[in-house]
Amino acid sequence: MPRHIAIIMDGNGRWARKQGLKRVLGHKRGSRTVREITTECAALGIERLTLFAFSSENWKRPKREIDFLMNLLREFLVEERGEIMENDIRFTAIGHLHRLPESVRQVLDETIAMSAGNGGLVLTLALSYGGRAELADAAKMIAADVAAGRLAPADVDEAAVAARLYDPDLTDPDLLIRTGGEMRVSNYLLWQIAYSEFWVTERFWPEFDRELLHEAIRAFAGRDRRYGALTDET
Ligand code: FPP
């Protein structure tokens, strides 16, 4: 069983177009999938679920679509608070959260604070998130610590970088799922996915469901994770 699942939720727009609907309605349907998959992960005893909800590059989309996504996010957090608390989910977020509209930041902060004592699934939304920006931000912190004499250049190692990521407690995902068929990582969790098992489905995010999640988990269970080493069979 994977302890940490990360998902690139792609294909909302294509799903909507396929149904003859406006792109944004794909996001709306996609938020239903977020609910279903989060509840299922909590029921399965998965420890962490980290969803790519808005990338740094998504700011380049038309203002209408960005506004729709921000509203959807705010509504989702308000509507799902009951479910979050009932399912003992701890909610967190990573990314350039300061770039989000004040109204979204407020509900984010409230939901994070409200669920801080929960002990079940940790649900993390990556918002205004980019993996390269996360690494550049960590490098900036290291440079400041070195300049201030708090850190010796010789002590800059993997642990020093990991400790300066947006959420140092965010463990490496065991399984990275991507919907919508593209074979790329799109600047997602670049540091943390070094040894993640990658599983891609052609299915668009709005039609991703429990059964497909189980299929991904079964595929993961069949993988031989060697982390660069050899095992008895090899
Ligand atoms: C990719 O689809 C998806 C996004 C850019 C945003 C993901 C947002 C959601 C799943 C809904 C809201 C989330 C929450 C947590 C309430 P795309 O638009 O890039 O699809 P395309 O590749 O078909 O154009």
Short mmCIF file of C-alpha atoms and ligand atoms in Angstrom, two decimals:
data_model
loop_
_atom_site.label_atom_id
_atom_site.label_comp_id
_atom_site.label_asym_id
_atom_site.label_seq_id
_atom_site.Cartn_x
_atom_site.Cartn_y
_atom_site.Cartn_z
CA MET A 1 0.00 0.00 0.00
CA PRO A 2 1.41 3.45 -0.86
CA ARG A 3 1.65 5.68 2.22
CA HIS A 4 1.70 8.90 0.20
CA ILE A 5 -0.13 9.43 -3.10
CA ALA A 6 0.39 12.56 -5.21
CA ILE A 7 -1.90 13.36 -8.14
CA ILE A 8 -1.64 15.62 -11.20
CA MET A 9 -5.35 16.19 -11.86
CA ASP A 10 -5.33 16.84 -15.60
CA GLY A 11 -7.98 16.84 -18.32
CA ASN A 12 -10.81 18.90 -16.83
CA GLY A 13 -10.98 21.12 -19.90
CA ARG A 14 -10.83 18.24 -22.38
CA TRP A 15 -13.50 16.35 -20.46
CA ALA A 16 -15.83 19.38 -20.63
CA ARG A 17 -15.22 19.93 -24.35
CA LYS A 18 -15.96 16.28 -25.01
CA GLN A 19 -19.35 16.75 -23.35
CA GLY A 20 -19.95 19.98 -25.30
CA LEU A 21 -19.61 22.01 -22.09
CA LYS A 22 -17.55 25.08 -21.18
CA ARG A 23 -14.04 24.28 -19.87
CA VAL A 24 -14.80 25.65 -16.41
CA LEU A 25 -17.57 23.09 -15.94
CA GLY A 26 -14.83 20.48 -16.17
CA HIS A 27 -13.21 22.06 -13.10
CA LYS A 28 -16.56 21.98 -11.31
CA ARG A 29 -16.93 18.25 -12.04
CA GLY A 30 -13.26 17.81 -11.12
CA SER A 31 -13.98 19.13 -7.62
CA ARG A 32 -16.46 16.24 -7.18
CA THR A 33 -13.67 13.81 -8.01
CA VAL A 34 -11.45 15.52 -5.41
CA ARG A 35 -14.13 14.81 -2.80
CA GLU A 36 -14.58 11.15 -3.85
CA ILE A 37 -10.84 10.38 -4.03
CA THR A 38 -10.05 12.15 -0.75
CA THR A 39 -12.76 10.22 1.10
CA GLU A 40 -11.60 6.95 -0.45
CA CYS A 41 -7.94 7.57 0.48
CA ALA A 42 -9.02 8.33 4.06
CA ALA A 43 -11.08 5.10 4.14
CA LEU A 44 -8.14 3.09 2.77
CA GLY A 45 -5.85 4.39 5.51
CA ILE A 46 -3.52 6.23 3.09
CA GLU A 47 -1.41 8.65 5.17
CA ARG A 48 -1.01 11.50 2.69
CA LEU A 49 -2.70 12.76 -0.45
CA THR A 50 -1.10 15.71 -2.27
CA LEU A 51 -3.09 17.23 -5.13
CA PHE A 52 -1.84 19.64 -7.81
CA ALA A 53 -4.76 22.07 -7.81
CA PHE A 54 -3.17 25.21 -9.34
CA SER A 55 0.32 25.58 -10.80
CA SER A 56 2.49 28.71 -11.00
CA GLU A 57 1.97 28.46 -14.77
CA ASN A 58 -1.84 28.42 -14.39
CA TRP A 59 -1.71 32.19 -13.67
CA LYS A 60 -1.23 32.55 -17.47
CA ARG A 61 -4.80 31.29 -18.11
CA PRO A 62 -7.62 33.73 -18.95
CA LYS A 63 -8.76 35.79 -15.94
CA ARG A 64 -12.27 34.29 -16.19
CA GLU A 65 -10.92 30.78 -15.71
CA ILE A 66 -8.62 31.82 -12.85
CA ASP A 67 -11.51 33.59 -11.09
CA PHE A 68 -13.70 30.53 -11.55
CA LEU A 69 -11.02 28.23 -10.11
CA MET A 70 -10.42 30.52 -7.13
CA ASN A 71 -14.16 30.71 -6.38
CA LEU A 72 -14.46 26.96 -6.74
CA LEU A 73 -11.59 26.45 -4.33
CA ARG A 74 -13.13 28.79 -1.76
CA GLU A 75 -16.55 27.13 -2.06
CA PHE A 76 -15.00 23.67 -1.90
CA LEU A 77 -13.13 24.45 1.32
CA VAL A 78 -16.20 25.94 2.97
CA GLU A 79 -18.50 23.10 1.85
CA GLU A 80 -16.08 20.30 2.69
CA ARG A 81 -15.18 21.41 6.21
CA GLY A 82 -17.76 19.05 7.69
CA GLU A 83 -16.37 16.10 5.70
CA ILE A 84 -12.79 17.07 6.56
CA MET A 85 -13.57 17.10 10.28
CA GLU A 86 -15.77 13.99 10.16
CA ASN A 87 -13.07 12.00 8.36
CA ASP A 88 -10.33 13.23 10.73
CA ILE A 89 -8.46 14.79 7.76
CA ARG A 90 -5.67 17.31 8.38
CA PHE A 91 -5.69 19.92 5.65
CA THR A 92 -2.55 21.77 4.49
CA ALA A 93 -1.37 23.76 1.45
CA ILE A 94 1.95 24.43 -0.28
CA GLY A 95 2.98 26.99 -2.90
CA HIS A 96 3.12 30.76 -3.29
CA LEU A 97 -0.03 31.12 -1.19
CA HIS A 98 0.53 34.88 -0.85
CA ARG A 99 -0.42 35.22 -4.54
CA LEU A 100 -3.92 33.82 -3.93
CA PRO A 101 -6.84 36.24 -3.47
CA GLU A 102 -7.38 37.35 0.13
CA SER A 103 -10.78 35.60 0.28
CA VAL A 104 -9.18 32.25 -0.64
CA ARG A 105 -6.26 32.74 1.76
CA GLN A 106 -8.69 33.39 4.57
CA VAL A 107 -10.63 30.12 4.10
CA LEU A 108 -7.38 28.25 3.57
CA ASP A 109 -6.00 29.56 6.88
CA GLU A 110 -9.27 28.76 8.67
CA THR A 111 -9.43 25.22 7.31
CA ILE A 112 -5.76 24.58 8.13
CA ALA A 113 -6.25 25.86 11.70
CA MET A 114 -9.54 24.02 12.22
CA SER A 115 -8.14 20.66 11.12
CA ALA A 116 -4.65 21.03 12.67
CA GLY A 117 -5.40 18.56 15.47
CA ASN A 118 -6.78 15.82 13.19
CA GLY A 119 -4.83 12.58 13.05
CA GLY A 120 -6.02 10.87 9.86
CA LEU A 121 -5.20 11.48 6.20
CA VAL A 122 -3.13 14.61 5.52
CA LEU A 123 -4.62 16.32 2.47
CA THR A 124 -2.27 18.87 0.90
CA LEU A 125 -3.28 21.14 -1.98
CA ALA A 126 -0.46 22.49 -4.13
CA LEU A 127 -1.65 26.01 -5.02
CA SER A 128 0.24 28.55 -7.09
CA TYR A 129 2.87 25.84 -6.86
CA GLY A 130 5.96 25.19 -8.99
CA GLY A 131 8.70 22.69 -8.20
CA ARG A 132 11.52 24.84 -9.56
CA ALA A 133 10.28 27.86 -7.58
CA GLU A 134 10.22 25.69 -4.44
CA LEU A 135 13.86 24.72 -5.03
CA ALA A 136 14.88 28.29 -5.84
CA ASP A 137 13.16 29.48 -2.64
CA ALA A 138 15.06 26.84 -0.64
CA ALA A 139 18.33 27.95 -2.28
CA LYS A 140 17.55 31.55 -1.30
CA MET A 141 17.06 30.50 2.34
CA ILE A 142 20.30 28.53 2.31
CA ALA A 143 22.18 31.53 0.84
CA ALA A 144 20.74 33.77 3.58
CA ASP A 145 21.74 31.28 6.30
CA VAL A 146 25.25 30.99 4.89
CA ALA A 147 25.61 34.78 4.58
CA ALA A 148 24.47 35.20 8.19
CA GLY A 149 26.97 32.60 9.40
CA ARG A 150 24.22 30.19 10.56
CA LEU A 151 25.21 27.50 8.06
CA ALA A 152 28.60 26.44 6.74
CA PRO A 153 28.80 25.86 2.93
CA ALA A 154 30.18 22.37 3.67
CA ASP A 155 26.97 21.54 5.56
CA VAL A 156 24.72 22.21 2.56
CA ASP A 157 23.51 18.67 1.89
CA GLU A 158 20.25 16.98 0.89
CA ALA A 159 18.87 17.28 4.42
CA ALA A 160 19.61 21.04 4.41
CA VAL A 161 17.59 21.48 1.19
CA ALA A 162 14.74 19.20 2.35
CA ALA A 163 14.43 21.17 5.60
CA ARG A 164 13.80 24.38 3.61
CA LEU A 165 11.07 23.14 1.27
CA TYR A 166 7.55 24.64 1.66
CA ASP A 167 6.51 21.81 3.98
CA PRO A 168 9.52 19.94 5.38
CA ASP A 169 7.15 17.31 6.78
CA LEU A 170 5.82 16.45 3.31
CA THR A 171 7.21 12.96 2.80
CA ASP A 172 8.25 11.73 -0.65
CA PRO A 173 5.21 10.40 -2.56
CA ASP A 174 5.32 6.64 -3.12
CA LEU A 175 2.91 6.83 -6.02
CA LEU A 176 2.44 9.70 -8.49
CA ILE A 177 -0.76 9.46 -10.52
CA ARG A 178 -1.47 11.58 -13.59
CA THR A 179 -4.83 11.65 -15.36
CA GLY A 180 -5.44 12.84 -18.93
CA GLY A 181 -2.74 10.75 -20.59
CA GLU A 182 0.25 13.12 -20.75
CA MET A 183 3.63 11.59 -19.86
CA ARG A 184 5.21 14.49 -18.00
CA VAL A 185 5.67 15.75 -14.46
CA SER A 186 4.81 19.41 -15.21
CA ASN A 187 7.02 20.98 -12.53
CA TYR A 188 5.28 19.06 -9.73
CA LEU A 189 7.14 18.16 -6.50
CA LEU A 190 10.44 17.93 -8.37
CA TRP A 191 12.50 17.23 -5.26
CA GLN A 192 10.04 14.85 -3.61
CA ILE A 193 9.25 12.58 -6.60
CA ALA A 194 12.85 11.42 -7.14
CA TYR A 195 11.87 7.78 -6.49
CA SER A 196 8.07 7.91 -6.84
CA GLU A 197 6.39 5.27 -8.96
CA PHE A 198 4.61 6.98 -11.86
CA TRP A 199 1.18 5.76 -13.06
CA VAL A 200 -0.67 7.47 -15.91
CA THR A 201 -4.24 6.95 -17.09
CA GLU A 202 -5.85 8.24 -20.28
CA ARG A 203 -9.01 8.94 -18.26
CA PHE A 204 -9.70 12.67 -17.62
CA TRP A 205 -9.80 13.85 -13.98
CA PRO A 206 -13.62 14.34 -13.83
CA GLU A 207 -14.06 10.67 -14.70
CA PHE A 208 -11.34 9.32 -12.41
CA ASP A 209 -12.97 7.26 -9.68
CA ARG A 210 -12.43 4.83 -6.78
CA GLU A 211 -12.08 1.81 -9.08
CA LEU A 212 -9.31 3.49 -11.07
CA LEU A 213 -7.60 4.55 -7.83
CA HIS A 214 -7.64 0.91 -6.75
CA GLU A 215 -6.18 -0.07 -10.13
CA ALA A 216 -3.32 2.41 -9.63
CA ILE A 217 -2.69 1.05 -6.12
CA ARG A 218 -2.65 -2.54 -7.44
CA ALA A 219 -0.15 -1.53 -10.14
CA PHE A 220 1.99 0.12 -7.45
CA ALA A 221 1.89 -3.06 -5.33
CA GLY A 222 3.31 -5.00 -8.30
CA ARG A 223 6.29 -2.68 -8.78
CA ASP A 224 9.79 -3.61 -7.66
CA ARG A 225 11.22 -0.51 -5.95
CA ARG A 226 14.99 -0.73 -5.95
CA TYR A 227 16.06 2.89 -5.37
CA GLY A 228 19.07 2.30 -7.60
CA ALA A 229 20.17 -0.82 -5.72
CA LEU A 230 19.86 -4.50 -6.66
CA THR A 231 17.40 -6.98 -5.21
CA ASP A 232 17.56 -10.80 -5.02
CA GLU A 233 15.58 -11.20 -8.27
CA THR A 234 17.86 -8.88 -10.21
C1 FPP B 1 -6.17 20.56 -15.15
O1 FPP B 1 -7.16 20.50 -16.14
C2 FPP B 1 -6.68 20.98 -13.88
C3 FPP B 1 -6.45 22.19 -13.30
C4 FPP B 1 -5.67 23.26 -13.93
C5 FPP B 1 -6.98 22.53 -12.00
C6 FPP B 1 -7.36 21.40 -11.10
C7 FPP B 1 -8.60 21.79 -10.39
C8 FPP B 1 -9.59 20.94 -10.00
C9 FPP B 1 -9.48 19.48 -10.10
C10 FPP B 1 -10.85 21.44 -9.44
C11 FPP B 1 -10.76 22.27 -8.25
C12 FPP B 1 -9.93 21.70 -7.20
C13 FPP B 1 -10.27 21.70 -5.91
C14 FPP B 1 -9.31 21.21 -4.89
C15 FPP B 1 -11.58 22.15 -5.45
P1 FPP B 1 -6.95 21.32 -17.48
O2 FPP B 1 -7.84 22.51 -17.42
O3 FPP B 1 -5.50 21.60 -17.67
O4 FPP B 1 -7.47 20.29 -18.53
P2 FPP B 1 -7.01 20.16 -20.05
O5 FPP B 1 -5.62 19.60 -20.02
O6 FPP B 1 -7.99 19.21 -20.61
O7 FPP B 1 -7.10 21.52 -20.65
#
